[in-house]
JSON list of C-alpha atoms and ligand atoms in Angstrom, two decimals:
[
{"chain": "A", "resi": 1, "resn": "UNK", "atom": "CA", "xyz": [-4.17, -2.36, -19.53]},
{"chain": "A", "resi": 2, "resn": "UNK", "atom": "CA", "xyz": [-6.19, -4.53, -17.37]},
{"chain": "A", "resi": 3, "resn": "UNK", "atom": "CA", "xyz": [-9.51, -2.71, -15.60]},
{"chain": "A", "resi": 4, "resn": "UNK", "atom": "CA", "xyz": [-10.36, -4.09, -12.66]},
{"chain": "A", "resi": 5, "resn": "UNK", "atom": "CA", "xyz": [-13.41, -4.51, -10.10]},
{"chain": "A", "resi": 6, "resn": "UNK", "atom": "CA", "xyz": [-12.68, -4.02, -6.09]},
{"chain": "A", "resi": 7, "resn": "UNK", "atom": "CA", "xyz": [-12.80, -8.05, -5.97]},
{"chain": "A", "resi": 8, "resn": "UNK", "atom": "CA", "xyz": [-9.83, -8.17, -8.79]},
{"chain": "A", "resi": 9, "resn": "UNK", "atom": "CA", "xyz": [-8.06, -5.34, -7.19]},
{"chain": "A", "resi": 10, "resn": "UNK", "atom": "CA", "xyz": [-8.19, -7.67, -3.90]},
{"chain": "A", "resi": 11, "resn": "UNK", "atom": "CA", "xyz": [-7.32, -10.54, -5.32]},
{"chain": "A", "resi": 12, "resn": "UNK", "atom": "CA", "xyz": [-4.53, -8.80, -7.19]},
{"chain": "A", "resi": 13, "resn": "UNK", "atom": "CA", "xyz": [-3.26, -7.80, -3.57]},
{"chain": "A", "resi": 14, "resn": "UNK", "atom": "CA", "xyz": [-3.58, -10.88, -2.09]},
{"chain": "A", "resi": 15, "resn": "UNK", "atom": "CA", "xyz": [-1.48, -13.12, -5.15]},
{"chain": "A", "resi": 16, "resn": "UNK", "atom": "CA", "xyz": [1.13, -10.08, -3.89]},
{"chain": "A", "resi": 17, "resn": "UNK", "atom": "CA", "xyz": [1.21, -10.88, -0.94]},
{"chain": "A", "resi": 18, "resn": "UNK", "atom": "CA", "xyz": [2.41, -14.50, -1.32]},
{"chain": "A", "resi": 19, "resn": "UNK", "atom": "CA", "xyz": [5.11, -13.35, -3.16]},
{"chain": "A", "resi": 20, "resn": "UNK", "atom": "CA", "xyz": [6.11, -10.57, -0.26]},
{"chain": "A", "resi": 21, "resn": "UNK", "atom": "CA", "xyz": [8.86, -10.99, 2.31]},
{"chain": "A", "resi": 22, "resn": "UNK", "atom": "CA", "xyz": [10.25, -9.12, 5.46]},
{"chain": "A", "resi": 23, "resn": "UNK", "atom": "CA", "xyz": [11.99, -5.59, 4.20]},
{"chain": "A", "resi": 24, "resn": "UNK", "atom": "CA", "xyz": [9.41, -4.87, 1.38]},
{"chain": "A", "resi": 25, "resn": "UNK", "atom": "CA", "xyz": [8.16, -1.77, 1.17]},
{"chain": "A", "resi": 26, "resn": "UNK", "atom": "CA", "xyz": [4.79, -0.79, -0.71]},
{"chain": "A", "resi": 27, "resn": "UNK", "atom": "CA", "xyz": [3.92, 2.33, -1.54]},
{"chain": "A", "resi": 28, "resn": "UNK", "atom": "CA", "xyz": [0.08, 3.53, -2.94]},
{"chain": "A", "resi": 29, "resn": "UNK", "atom": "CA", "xyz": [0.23, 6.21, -4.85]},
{"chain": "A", "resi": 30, "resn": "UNK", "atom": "CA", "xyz": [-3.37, 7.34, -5.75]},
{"chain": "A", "resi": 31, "resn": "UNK", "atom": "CA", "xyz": [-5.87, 10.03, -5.16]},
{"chain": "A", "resi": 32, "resn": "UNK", "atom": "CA", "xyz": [-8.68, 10.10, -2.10]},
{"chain": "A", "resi": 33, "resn": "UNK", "atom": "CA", "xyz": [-10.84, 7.13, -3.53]},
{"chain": "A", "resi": 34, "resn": "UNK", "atom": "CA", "xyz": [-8.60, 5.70, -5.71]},
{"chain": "A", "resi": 35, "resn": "UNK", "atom": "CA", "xyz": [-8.23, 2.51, -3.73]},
{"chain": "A", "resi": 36, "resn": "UNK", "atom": "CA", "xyz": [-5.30, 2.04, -1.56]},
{"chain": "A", "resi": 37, "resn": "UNK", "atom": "CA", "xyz": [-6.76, 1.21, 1.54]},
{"chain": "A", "resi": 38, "resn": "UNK", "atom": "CA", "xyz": [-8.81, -1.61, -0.15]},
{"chain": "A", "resi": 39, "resn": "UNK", "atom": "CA", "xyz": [-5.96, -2.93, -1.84]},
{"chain": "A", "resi": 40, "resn": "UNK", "atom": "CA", "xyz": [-3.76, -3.39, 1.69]},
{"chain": "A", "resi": 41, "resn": "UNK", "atom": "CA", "xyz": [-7.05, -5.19, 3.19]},
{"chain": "A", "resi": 42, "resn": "UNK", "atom": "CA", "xyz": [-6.47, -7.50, 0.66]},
{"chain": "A", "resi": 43, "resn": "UNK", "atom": "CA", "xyz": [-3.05, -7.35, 1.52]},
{"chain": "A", "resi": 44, "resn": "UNK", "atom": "CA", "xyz": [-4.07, -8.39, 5.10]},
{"chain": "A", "resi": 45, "resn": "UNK", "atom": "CA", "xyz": [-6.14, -11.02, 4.08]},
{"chain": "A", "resi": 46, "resn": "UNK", "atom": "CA", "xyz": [-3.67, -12.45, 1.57]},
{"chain": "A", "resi": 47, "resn": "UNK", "atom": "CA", "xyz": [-0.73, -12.23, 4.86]},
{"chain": "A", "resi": 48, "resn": "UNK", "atom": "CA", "xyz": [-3.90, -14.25, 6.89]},
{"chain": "A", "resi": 49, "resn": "UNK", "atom": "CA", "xyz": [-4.49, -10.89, 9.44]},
{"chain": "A", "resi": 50, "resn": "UNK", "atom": "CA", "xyz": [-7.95, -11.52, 10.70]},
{"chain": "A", "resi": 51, "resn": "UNK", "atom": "CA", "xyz": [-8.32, -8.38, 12.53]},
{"chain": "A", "resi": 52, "resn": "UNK", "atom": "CA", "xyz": [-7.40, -5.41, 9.61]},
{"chain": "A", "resi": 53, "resn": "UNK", "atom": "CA", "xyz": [-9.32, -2.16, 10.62]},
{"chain": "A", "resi": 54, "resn": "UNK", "atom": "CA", "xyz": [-10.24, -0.33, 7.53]},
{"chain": "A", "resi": 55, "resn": "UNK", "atom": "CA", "xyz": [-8.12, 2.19, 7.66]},
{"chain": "A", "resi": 56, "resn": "UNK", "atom": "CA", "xyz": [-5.51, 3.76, 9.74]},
{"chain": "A", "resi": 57, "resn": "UNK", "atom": "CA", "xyz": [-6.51, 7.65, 9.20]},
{"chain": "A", "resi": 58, "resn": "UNK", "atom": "CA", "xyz": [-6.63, 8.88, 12.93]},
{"chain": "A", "resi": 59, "resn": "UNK", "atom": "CA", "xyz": [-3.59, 6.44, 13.89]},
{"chain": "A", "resi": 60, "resn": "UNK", "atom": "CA", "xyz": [-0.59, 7.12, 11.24]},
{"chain": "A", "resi": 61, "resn": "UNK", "atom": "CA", "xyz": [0.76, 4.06, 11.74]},
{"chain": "A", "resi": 62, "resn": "UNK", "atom": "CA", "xyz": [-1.11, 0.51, 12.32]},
{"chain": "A", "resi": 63, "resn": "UNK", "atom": "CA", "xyz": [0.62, -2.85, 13.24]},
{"chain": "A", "resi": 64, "resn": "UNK", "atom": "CA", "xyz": [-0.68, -5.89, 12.57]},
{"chain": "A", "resi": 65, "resn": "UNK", "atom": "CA", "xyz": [1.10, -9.20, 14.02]},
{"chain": "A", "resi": 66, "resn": "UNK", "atom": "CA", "xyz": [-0.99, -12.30, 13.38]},
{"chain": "A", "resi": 67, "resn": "UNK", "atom": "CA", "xyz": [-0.30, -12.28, 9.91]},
{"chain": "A", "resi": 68, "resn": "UNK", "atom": "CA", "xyz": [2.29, -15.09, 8.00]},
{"chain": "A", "resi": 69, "resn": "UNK", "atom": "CA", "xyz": [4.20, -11.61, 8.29]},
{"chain": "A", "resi": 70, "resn": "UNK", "atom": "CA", "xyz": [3.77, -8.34, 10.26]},
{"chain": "A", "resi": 71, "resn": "UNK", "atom": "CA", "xyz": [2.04, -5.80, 8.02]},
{"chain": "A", "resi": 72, "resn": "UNK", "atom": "CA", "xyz": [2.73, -1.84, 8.87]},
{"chain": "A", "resi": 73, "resn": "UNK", "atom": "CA", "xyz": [0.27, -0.17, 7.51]},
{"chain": "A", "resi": 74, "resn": "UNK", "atom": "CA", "xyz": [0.68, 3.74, 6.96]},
{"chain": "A", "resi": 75, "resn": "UNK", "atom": "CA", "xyz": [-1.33, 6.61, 6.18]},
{"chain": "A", "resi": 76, "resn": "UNK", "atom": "CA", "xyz": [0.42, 9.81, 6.02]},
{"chain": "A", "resi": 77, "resn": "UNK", "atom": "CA", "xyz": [-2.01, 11.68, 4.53]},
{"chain": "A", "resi": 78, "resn": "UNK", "atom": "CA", "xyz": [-2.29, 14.21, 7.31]},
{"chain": "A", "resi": 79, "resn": "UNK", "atom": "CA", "xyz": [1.38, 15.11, 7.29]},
{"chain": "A", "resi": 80, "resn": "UNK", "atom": "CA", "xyz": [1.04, 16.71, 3.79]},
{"chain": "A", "resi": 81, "resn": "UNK", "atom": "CA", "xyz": [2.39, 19.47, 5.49]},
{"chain": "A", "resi": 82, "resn": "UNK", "atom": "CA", "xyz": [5.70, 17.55, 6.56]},
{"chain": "A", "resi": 83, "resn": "UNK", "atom": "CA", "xyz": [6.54, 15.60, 9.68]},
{"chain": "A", "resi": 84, "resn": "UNK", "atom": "CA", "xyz": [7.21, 12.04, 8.19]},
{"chain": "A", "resi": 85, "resn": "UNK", "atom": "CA", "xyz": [10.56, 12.28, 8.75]},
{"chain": "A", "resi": 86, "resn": "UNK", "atom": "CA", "xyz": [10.57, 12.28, 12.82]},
{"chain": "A", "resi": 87, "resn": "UNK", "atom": "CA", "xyz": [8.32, 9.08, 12.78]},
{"chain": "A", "resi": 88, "resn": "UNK", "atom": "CA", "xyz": [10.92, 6.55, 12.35]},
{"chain": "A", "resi": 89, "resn": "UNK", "atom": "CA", "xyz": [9.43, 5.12, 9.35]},
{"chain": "A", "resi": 90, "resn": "UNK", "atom": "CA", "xyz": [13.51, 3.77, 8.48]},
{"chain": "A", "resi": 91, "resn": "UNK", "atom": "CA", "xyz": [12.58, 0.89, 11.28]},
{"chain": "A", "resi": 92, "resn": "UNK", "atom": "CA", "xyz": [9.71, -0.48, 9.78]},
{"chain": "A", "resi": 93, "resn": "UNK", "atom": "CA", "xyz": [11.33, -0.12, 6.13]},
{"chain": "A", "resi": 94, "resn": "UNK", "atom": "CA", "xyz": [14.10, -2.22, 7.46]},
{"chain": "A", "resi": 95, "resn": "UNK", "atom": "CA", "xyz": [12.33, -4.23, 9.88]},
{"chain": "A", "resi": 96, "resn": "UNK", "atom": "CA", "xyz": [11.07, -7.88, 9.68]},
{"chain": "A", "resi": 97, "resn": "UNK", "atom": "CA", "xyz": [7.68, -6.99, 8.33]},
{"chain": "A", "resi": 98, "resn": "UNK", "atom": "CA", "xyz": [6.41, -5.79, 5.34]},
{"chain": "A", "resi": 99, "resn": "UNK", "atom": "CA", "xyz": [5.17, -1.75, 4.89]},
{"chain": "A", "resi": 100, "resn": "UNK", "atom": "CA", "xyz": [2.89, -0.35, 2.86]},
{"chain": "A", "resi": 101, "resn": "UNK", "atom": "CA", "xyz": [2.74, 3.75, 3.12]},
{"chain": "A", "resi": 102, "resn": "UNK", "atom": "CA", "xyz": [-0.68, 5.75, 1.39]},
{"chain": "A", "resi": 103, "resn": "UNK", "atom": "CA", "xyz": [0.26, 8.94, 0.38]},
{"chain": "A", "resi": 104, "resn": "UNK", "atom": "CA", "xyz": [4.02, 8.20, -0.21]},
{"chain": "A", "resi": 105, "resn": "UNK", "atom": "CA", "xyz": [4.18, 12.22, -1.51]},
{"chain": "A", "resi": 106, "resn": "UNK", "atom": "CA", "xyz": [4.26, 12.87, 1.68]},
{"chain": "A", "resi": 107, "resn": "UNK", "atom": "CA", "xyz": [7.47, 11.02, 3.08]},
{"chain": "A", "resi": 108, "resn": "UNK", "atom": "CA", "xyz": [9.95, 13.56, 1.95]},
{"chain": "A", "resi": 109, "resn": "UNK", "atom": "CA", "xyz": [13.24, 12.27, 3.21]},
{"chain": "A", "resi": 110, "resn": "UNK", "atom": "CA", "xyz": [11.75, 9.66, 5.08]},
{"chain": "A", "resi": 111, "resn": "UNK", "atom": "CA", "xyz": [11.42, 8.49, 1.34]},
{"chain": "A", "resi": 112, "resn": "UNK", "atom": "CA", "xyz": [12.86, 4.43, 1.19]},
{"chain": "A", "resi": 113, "resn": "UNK", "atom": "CA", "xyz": [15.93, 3.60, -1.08]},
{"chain": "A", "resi": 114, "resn": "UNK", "atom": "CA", "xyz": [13.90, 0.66, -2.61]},
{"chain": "A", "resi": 115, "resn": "UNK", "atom": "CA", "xyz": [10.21, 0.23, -2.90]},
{"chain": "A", "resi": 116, "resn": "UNK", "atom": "CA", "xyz": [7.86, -1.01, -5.53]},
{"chain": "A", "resi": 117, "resn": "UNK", "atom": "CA", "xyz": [5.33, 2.07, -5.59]},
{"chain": "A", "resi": 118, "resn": "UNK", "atom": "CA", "xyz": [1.68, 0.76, -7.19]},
{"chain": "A", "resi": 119, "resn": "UNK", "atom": "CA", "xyz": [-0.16, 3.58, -9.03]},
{"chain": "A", "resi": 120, "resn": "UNK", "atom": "CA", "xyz": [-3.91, 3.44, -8.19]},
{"chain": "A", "resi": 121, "resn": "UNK", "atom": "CA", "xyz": [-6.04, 4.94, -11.54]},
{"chain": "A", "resi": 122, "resn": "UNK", "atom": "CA", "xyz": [-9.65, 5.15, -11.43]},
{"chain": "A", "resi": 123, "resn": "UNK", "atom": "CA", "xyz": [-11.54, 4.86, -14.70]},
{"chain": "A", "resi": 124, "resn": "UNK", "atom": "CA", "xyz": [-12.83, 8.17, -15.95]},
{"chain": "A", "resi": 125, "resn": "UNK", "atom": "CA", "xyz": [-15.41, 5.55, -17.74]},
{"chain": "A", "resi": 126, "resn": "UNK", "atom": "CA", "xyz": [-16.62, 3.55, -14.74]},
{"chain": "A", "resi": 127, "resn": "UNK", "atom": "CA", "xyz": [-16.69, 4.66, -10.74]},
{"chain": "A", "resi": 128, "resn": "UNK", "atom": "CA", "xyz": [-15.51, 0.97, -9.83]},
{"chain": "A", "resi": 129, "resn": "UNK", "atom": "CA", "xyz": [-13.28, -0.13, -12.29]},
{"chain": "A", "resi": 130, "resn": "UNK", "atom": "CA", "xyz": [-9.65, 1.10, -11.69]},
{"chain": "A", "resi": 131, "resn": "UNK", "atom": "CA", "xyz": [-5.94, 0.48, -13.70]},
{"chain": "A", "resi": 132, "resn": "UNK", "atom": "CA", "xyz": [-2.91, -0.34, -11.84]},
{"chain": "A", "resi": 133, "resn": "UNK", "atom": "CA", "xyz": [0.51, 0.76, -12.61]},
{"chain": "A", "resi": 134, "resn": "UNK", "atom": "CA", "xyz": [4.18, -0.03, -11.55]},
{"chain": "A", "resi": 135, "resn": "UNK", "atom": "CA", "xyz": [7.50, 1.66, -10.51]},
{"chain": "A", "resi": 136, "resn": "UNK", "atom": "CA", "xyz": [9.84, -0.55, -9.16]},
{"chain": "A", "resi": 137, "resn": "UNK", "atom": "CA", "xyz": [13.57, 0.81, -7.52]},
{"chain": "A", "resi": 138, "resn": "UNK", "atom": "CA", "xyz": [15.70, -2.16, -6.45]},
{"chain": "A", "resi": 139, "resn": "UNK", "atom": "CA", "xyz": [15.98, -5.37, -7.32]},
{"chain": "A", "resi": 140, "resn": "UNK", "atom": "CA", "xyz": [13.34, -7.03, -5.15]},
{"chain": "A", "resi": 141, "resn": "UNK", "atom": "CA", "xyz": [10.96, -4.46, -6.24]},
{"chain": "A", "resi": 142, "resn": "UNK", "atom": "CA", "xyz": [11.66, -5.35, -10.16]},
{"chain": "A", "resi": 143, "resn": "UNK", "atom": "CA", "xyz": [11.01, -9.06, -8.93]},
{"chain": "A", "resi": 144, "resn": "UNK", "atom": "CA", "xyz": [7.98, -8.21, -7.66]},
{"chain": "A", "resi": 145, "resn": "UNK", "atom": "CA", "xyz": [6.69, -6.35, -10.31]},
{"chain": "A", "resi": 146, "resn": "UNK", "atom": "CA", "xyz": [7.33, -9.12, -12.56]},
{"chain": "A", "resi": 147, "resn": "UNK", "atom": "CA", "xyz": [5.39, -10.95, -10.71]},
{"chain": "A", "resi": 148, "resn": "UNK", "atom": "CA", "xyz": [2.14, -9.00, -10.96]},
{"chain": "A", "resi": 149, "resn": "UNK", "atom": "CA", "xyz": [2.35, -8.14, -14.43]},
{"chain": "B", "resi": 201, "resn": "ATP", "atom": "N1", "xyz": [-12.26, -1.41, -8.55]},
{"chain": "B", "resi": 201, "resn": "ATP", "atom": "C1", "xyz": [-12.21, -0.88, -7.31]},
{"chain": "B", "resi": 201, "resn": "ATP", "atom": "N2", "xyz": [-11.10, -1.02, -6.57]},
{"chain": "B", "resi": 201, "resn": "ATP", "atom": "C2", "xyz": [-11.02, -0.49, -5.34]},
{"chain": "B", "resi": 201, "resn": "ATP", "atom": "N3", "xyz": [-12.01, 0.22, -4.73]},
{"chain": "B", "resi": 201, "resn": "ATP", "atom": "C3", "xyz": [-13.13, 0.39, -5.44]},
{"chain": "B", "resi": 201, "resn": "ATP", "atom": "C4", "xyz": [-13.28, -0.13, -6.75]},
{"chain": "B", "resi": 201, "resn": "ATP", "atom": "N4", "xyz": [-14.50, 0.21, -7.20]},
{"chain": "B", "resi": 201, "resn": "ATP", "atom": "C5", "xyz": [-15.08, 0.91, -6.24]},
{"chain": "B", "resi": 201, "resn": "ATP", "atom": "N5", "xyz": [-14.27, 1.03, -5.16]},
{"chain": "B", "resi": 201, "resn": "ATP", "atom": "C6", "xyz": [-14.61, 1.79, -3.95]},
{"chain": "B", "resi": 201, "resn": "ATP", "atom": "O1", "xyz": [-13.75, 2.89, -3.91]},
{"chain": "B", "resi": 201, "resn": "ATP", "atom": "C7", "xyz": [-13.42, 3.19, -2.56]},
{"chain": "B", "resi": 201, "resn": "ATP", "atom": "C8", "xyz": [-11.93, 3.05, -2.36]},
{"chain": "B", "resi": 201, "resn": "ATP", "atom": "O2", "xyz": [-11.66, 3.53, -1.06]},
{"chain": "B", "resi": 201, "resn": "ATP", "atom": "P1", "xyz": [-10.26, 3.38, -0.35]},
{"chain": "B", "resi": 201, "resn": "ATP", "atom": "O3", "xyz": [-10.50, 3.76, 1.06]},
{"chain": "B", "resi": 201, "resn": "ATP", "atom": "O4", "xyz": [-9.67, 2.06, -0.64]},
{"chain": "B", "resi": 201, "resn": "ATP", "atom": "O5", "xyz": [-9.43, 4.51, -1.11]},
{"chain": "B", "resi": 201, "resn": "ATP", "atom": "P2", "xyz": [-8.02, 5.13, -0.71]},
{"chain": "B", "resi": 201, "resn": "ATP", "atom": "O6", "xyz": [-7.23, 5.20, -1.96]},
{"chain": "B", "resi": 201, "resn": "ATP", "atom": "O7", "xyz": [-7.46, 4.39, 0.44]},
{"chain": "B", "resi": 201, "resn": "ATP", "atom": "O8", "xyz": [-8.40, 6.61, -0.28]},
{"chain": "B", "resi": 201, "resn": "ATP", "atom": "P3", "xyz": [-7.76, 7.59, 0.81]},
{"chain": "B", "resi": 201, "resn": "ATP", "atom": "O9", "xyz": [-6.69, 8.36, 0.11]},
{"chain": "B", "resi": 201, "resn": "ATP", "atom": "O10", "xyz": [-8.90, 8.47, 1.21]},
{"chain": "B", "resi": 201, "resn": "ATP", "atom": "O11", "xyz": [-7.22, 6.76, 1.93]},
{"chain": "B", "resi": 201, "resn": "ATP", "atom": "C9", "xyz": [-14.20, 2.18, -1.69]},
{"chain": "B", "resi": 201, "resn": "ATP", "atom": "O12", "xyz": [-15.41, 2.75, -1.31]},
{"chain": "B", "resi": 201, "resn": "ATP", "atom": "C10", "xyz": [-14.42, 1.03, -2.66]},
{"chain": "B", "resi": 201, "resn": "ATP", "atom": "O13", "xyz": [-15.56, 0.28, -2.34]},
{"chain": "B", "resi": 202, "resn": "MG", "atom": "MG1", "xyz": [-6.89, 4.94, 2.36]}
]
């Protein structure tokens, strides 16, 4: 399985996110570190967003419009305790962007039909080398996938 640095991971994101289209739903699965958040910047970059803000932890939800797509970024870390499901999360799912969700534990039945969920594994080996895996449910999803493998 394929260890790779931040700039990989990035890059990884970005060859993604030419393949992504409105209605795709990411989610990072991953612990504190792992590298979610630097994955969806390269996410950003790869949609052409020239104003992504590191990370969305004190604003669940971030939207970002200048992009070859809109890009809903969410971090629902802080509603390990429940919650996700009064946010609406359905219409950005099925909107005409694209939404990537950290902490997708944490969306209880706010949880999407299809996704492709990326697993984020850091090397026990090396602090900035990490392993990513796949789940894909749907068809898009297993297109996508495909494409990254
Ligand atoms: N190969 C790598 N890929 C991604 N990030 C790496 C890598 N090596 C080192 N890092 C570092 O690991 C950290 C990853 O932080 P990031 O905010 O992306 O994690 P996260 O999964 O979003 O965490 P959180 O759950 O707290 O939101 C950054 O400081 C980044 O520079
Ligand atoms: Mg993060």
């Amino acid at each position: 399985m394929a260890l790779l640095n931040e700039q990989e991971l990035q890059a990884k994101a970005k060859a993604l996110a030419d393949q992504l289209r409105a209605g795709d739903v990411l989610l990072l699965d991953g612990d504190l570190g792992a590298g979610k958040t630097s994955f969806t910047k390269g996410l950003a970059a790869g949609l052409g967003i020239a104003d992504y803000i590191k990370s969305p932890t004190f604003t669940i939800i971030r939207e970002y419009q200048d992009g070859r797509l809109p890009l809903y970024h969410m971090d629902i870390y802080r509603l390990e305790d429940g919650g996700a499901g009064d946010l609406g999360l359905e219409e950005y799912f099925e909107g005409d962007g694209v939404s990537v969700v950290e902490w997708p534990e944490f969306l209880g039945s706010a949880m999407p039909e299809e996704y492709l969920m990326i697993h984020f594994h850091k090397d026990p080996q090396n602090d900035d080398l990490r392993v990513l895996t796949y789940t894909a449910v749907g068809a898009r999803a297993e297109a996508l996938a495909a494409a990254l493998a």
